[in-house]
Coordinates of C-alpha atoms in Angstrom, one line a residue:
M658 CA 31.5 -42.5 30.1
L659 CA 27.7 -42.6 30.7
P660 CA 25.9 -40.2 33.1
G661 CA 25.2 -41.5 36.6
F662 CA 21.4 -41.7 36.2
L663 CA 21.9 -44.2 33.3
T664 CA 24.3 -46.5 35.2
K665 CA 22.7 -46.4 38.6
T666 CA 22.3 -49.9 40.0
S667 CA 19.8 -51.4 42.4
T668 CA 19.8 -54.7 44.3
T669 CA 16.8 -57.0 44.0
K670 CA 15.5 -59.1 46.8
S671 CA 17.4 -62.1 45.6
G672 CA 20.7 -60.0 45.7
K673 CA 21.0 -59.6 41.9
K674 CA 22.4 -56.2 40.7
V675 CA 20.2 -54.5 38.1
T676 CA 21.1 -51.3 36.2
H677 CA 18.7 -48.6 35.3
L678 CA 20.1 -48.6 31.7
Q679 CA 17.4 -51.1 30.7
W680 CA 14.7 -48.4 31.0
W681 CA 16.5 -46.0 28.7
V682 CA 17.4 -48.7 26.2
T683 CA 13.8 -49.9 25.9
L684 CA 12.7 -46.3 25.6
V685 CA 15.1 -45.6 22.7
M686 CA 14.2 -48.9 21.0
A687 CA 10.4 -48.3 21.3
L688 CA 10.8 -44.7 19.9
A689 CA 13.1 -46.0 17.2
L690 CA 10.5 -48.6 16.1
A691 CA 7.6 -46.0 16.1
L692 CA 9.6 -43.2 14.4
G693 CA 11.3 -45.6 12.0
T694 CA 8.0 -47.0 10.8
W695 CA 6.5 -43.5 10.2
N696 CA 7.2 -39.9 11.0
P697 CA 6.2 -36.6 9.4
T698 CA 9.7 -35.9 7.9
G699 CA 9.3 -38.6 5.1
H700 CA 12.4 -40.5 6.2
H701 CA 10.8 -43.7 7.4
F702 CA 10.1 -47.3 6.5
I703 CA 6.7 -46.8 4.9
H704 CA 8.1 -44.2 2.5
Y705 CA 11.0 -46.5 1.7
I706 CA 8.6 -49.3 0.8
S707 CA 6.0 -47.3 -0.9
S708 CA 8.3 -45.4 -3.2
V709 CA 9.7 -48.3 -5.1
D710 CA 8.5 -50.0 -8.3
D711 CA 9.5 -53.6 -7.4
I712 CA 8.8 -54.2 -3.7
L713 CA 10.4 -57.7 -3.9
S714 CA 13.8 -56.6 -5.1
G715 CA 17.0 -56.3 -3.0
F716 CA 16.7 -56.3 0.7
K717 CA 13.2 -55.0 0.8
P718 CA 11.5 -58.3 1.6
F719 CA 14.1 -58.8 4.4
G720 CA 13.3 -55.3 5.8
I721 CA 9.6 -56.0 5.6
L722 CA 10.0 -59.2 7.5
I723 CA 12.2 -57.6 10.2
M724 CA 9.7 -54.7 10.6
L725 CA 6.8 -57.1 10.8
A726 CA 8.6 -59.2 13.4
L727 CA 9.4 -56.1 15.5
W728 CA 5.8 -54.9 15.4
L729 CA 4.5 -58.4 16.3
L730 CA 6.9 -58.5 19.3
A731 CA 5.8 -55.0 20.3
I732 CA 2.1 -55.7 20.0
K733 CA 2.5 -59.1 21.8
S734 CA 4.4 -57.4 24.7
I735 CA 1.8 -54.7 25.0
F736 CA -1.2 -57.1 25.2
Q737 CA 0.7 -59.6 27.3
S738 CA 1.7 -57.1 30.0
L739 CA -1.2 -54.6 29.7
G740 CA -4.1 -56.5 28.2
F741 CA -6.6 -54.8 26.0
F742 CA -8.1 -52.5 28.6
G743 CA -4.6 -51.6 29.9
A744 CA -3.5 -50.6 26.4
L745 CA -6.7 -48.7 26.0
I746 CA -6.3 -46.8 29.3
T747 CA -2.6 -46.1 28.5
S748 CA -3.6 -44.7 25.1
I749 CA -6.3 -42.5 26.7
I750 CA -3.8 -41.2 29.2
I751 CA -1.3 -40.4 26.4
G752 CA -4.1 -38.8 24.4
A753 CA -5.1 -36.7 27.4
F754 CA -1.5 -35.5 27.8
I755 CA -1.4 -34.5 24.2
W756 CA -4.8 -32.7 24.6
G757 CA -3.3 -30.9 27.6
L758 CA -0.3 -29.8 25.5
Q759 CA -2.7 -28.4 23.0
E760 CA -4.8 -26.6 25.6
Y761 CA -1.6 -24.8 26.8
N762 CA -0.7 -24.0 23.2
I763 CA 2.5 -26.0 23.4
I764 CA 1.5 -28.0 20.3
N765 CA -1.2 -27.5 17.6
V766 CA -2.7 -30.8 16.6
S767 CA -4.6 -29.2 13.7
D768 CA -1.1 -28.9 12.1
F769 CA -0.5 -32.3 10.4
N770 CA 3.2 -32.2 11.2
Q771 CA 2.8 -31.6 14.9
A772 CA -0.1 -34.1 15.2
G773 CA 2.1 -36.6 13.4
W774 CA 4.9 -36.2 15.8
A775 CA 2.6 -36.3 18.8
V776 CA 0.9 -39.5 17.7
T777 CA 4.1 -41.2 16.6
I778 CA 5.9 -40.4 19.9
G779 CA 2.7 -41.4 21.8
I780 CA 2.8 -44.8 20.0
G781 CA 6.5 -45.1 21.0
L782 CA 5.6 -44.4 24.6
L783 CA 2.8 -47.0 24.5
I784 CA 5.3 -49.6 23.2
W785 CA 7.8 -48.6 25.9
F786 CA 5.1 -48.9 28.6
G787 CA 4.0 -52.3 27.2
L788 CA 7.6 -53.5 27.3
N789 CA 8.1 -52.4 30.9
A790 CA 4.6 -52.7 32.5
S791 CA 5.2 -56.1 34.1
I792 CA 8.5 -54.8 35.6
I793 CA 6.8 -51.6 36.9
W794 CA 4.0 -53.8 38.4
K795 CA 6.5 -56.0 40.1
K796 CA 8.2 -53.0 41.6
L797 CA 5.0 -51.3 42.8
T798 CA 3.3 -54.3 44.3
G799 CA 6.1 -56.8 45.1
V800 CA 4.1 -59.5 43.4
Y801 CA 6.3 -61.3 41.0
T802 CA 4.1 -64.1 39.8
T803 CA 0.7 -65.5 40.4
D804 CA -0.5 -68.9 39.3
A805 CA -4.1 -70.0 38.9
T806 CA -5.1 -72.9 41.0
S807 CA -7.9 -75.3 40.5
E808 CA -9.9 -73.4 43.2
D809 CA -9.7 -70.2 41.1
I810 CA -11.2 -71.8 38.0

């Protein structure tokens, strides 16, 4: 049913089978959060909330709380796994990639629509990298955890 690159499995050092589907699921969820919050089309959460007369009617407070909780989880995961400087460096790398796309005339960031898409997708990629940075670090270095000892303090 799913393509092979989505269902490919790897075996961890402890013998546990892990599928690569988690990478794609977190990417879709991160992009959904970023694009669902705001995008240039006007079909987004901020438009939904700002275009009503009574913000506290119906399911709007529930939607606000869910969106706030999702953003708090995303921001916490970004700063927990990347830290401030890691998030800053990741943002600079994404910005440099967008600048490169502009230099090769693939996008035009002076057009509000294209700049909006570039920034929103960039934020989604930052969230995705924040969700997966610790997993990527574990795979690159083989270090799964470090504890501070009294000698380190």
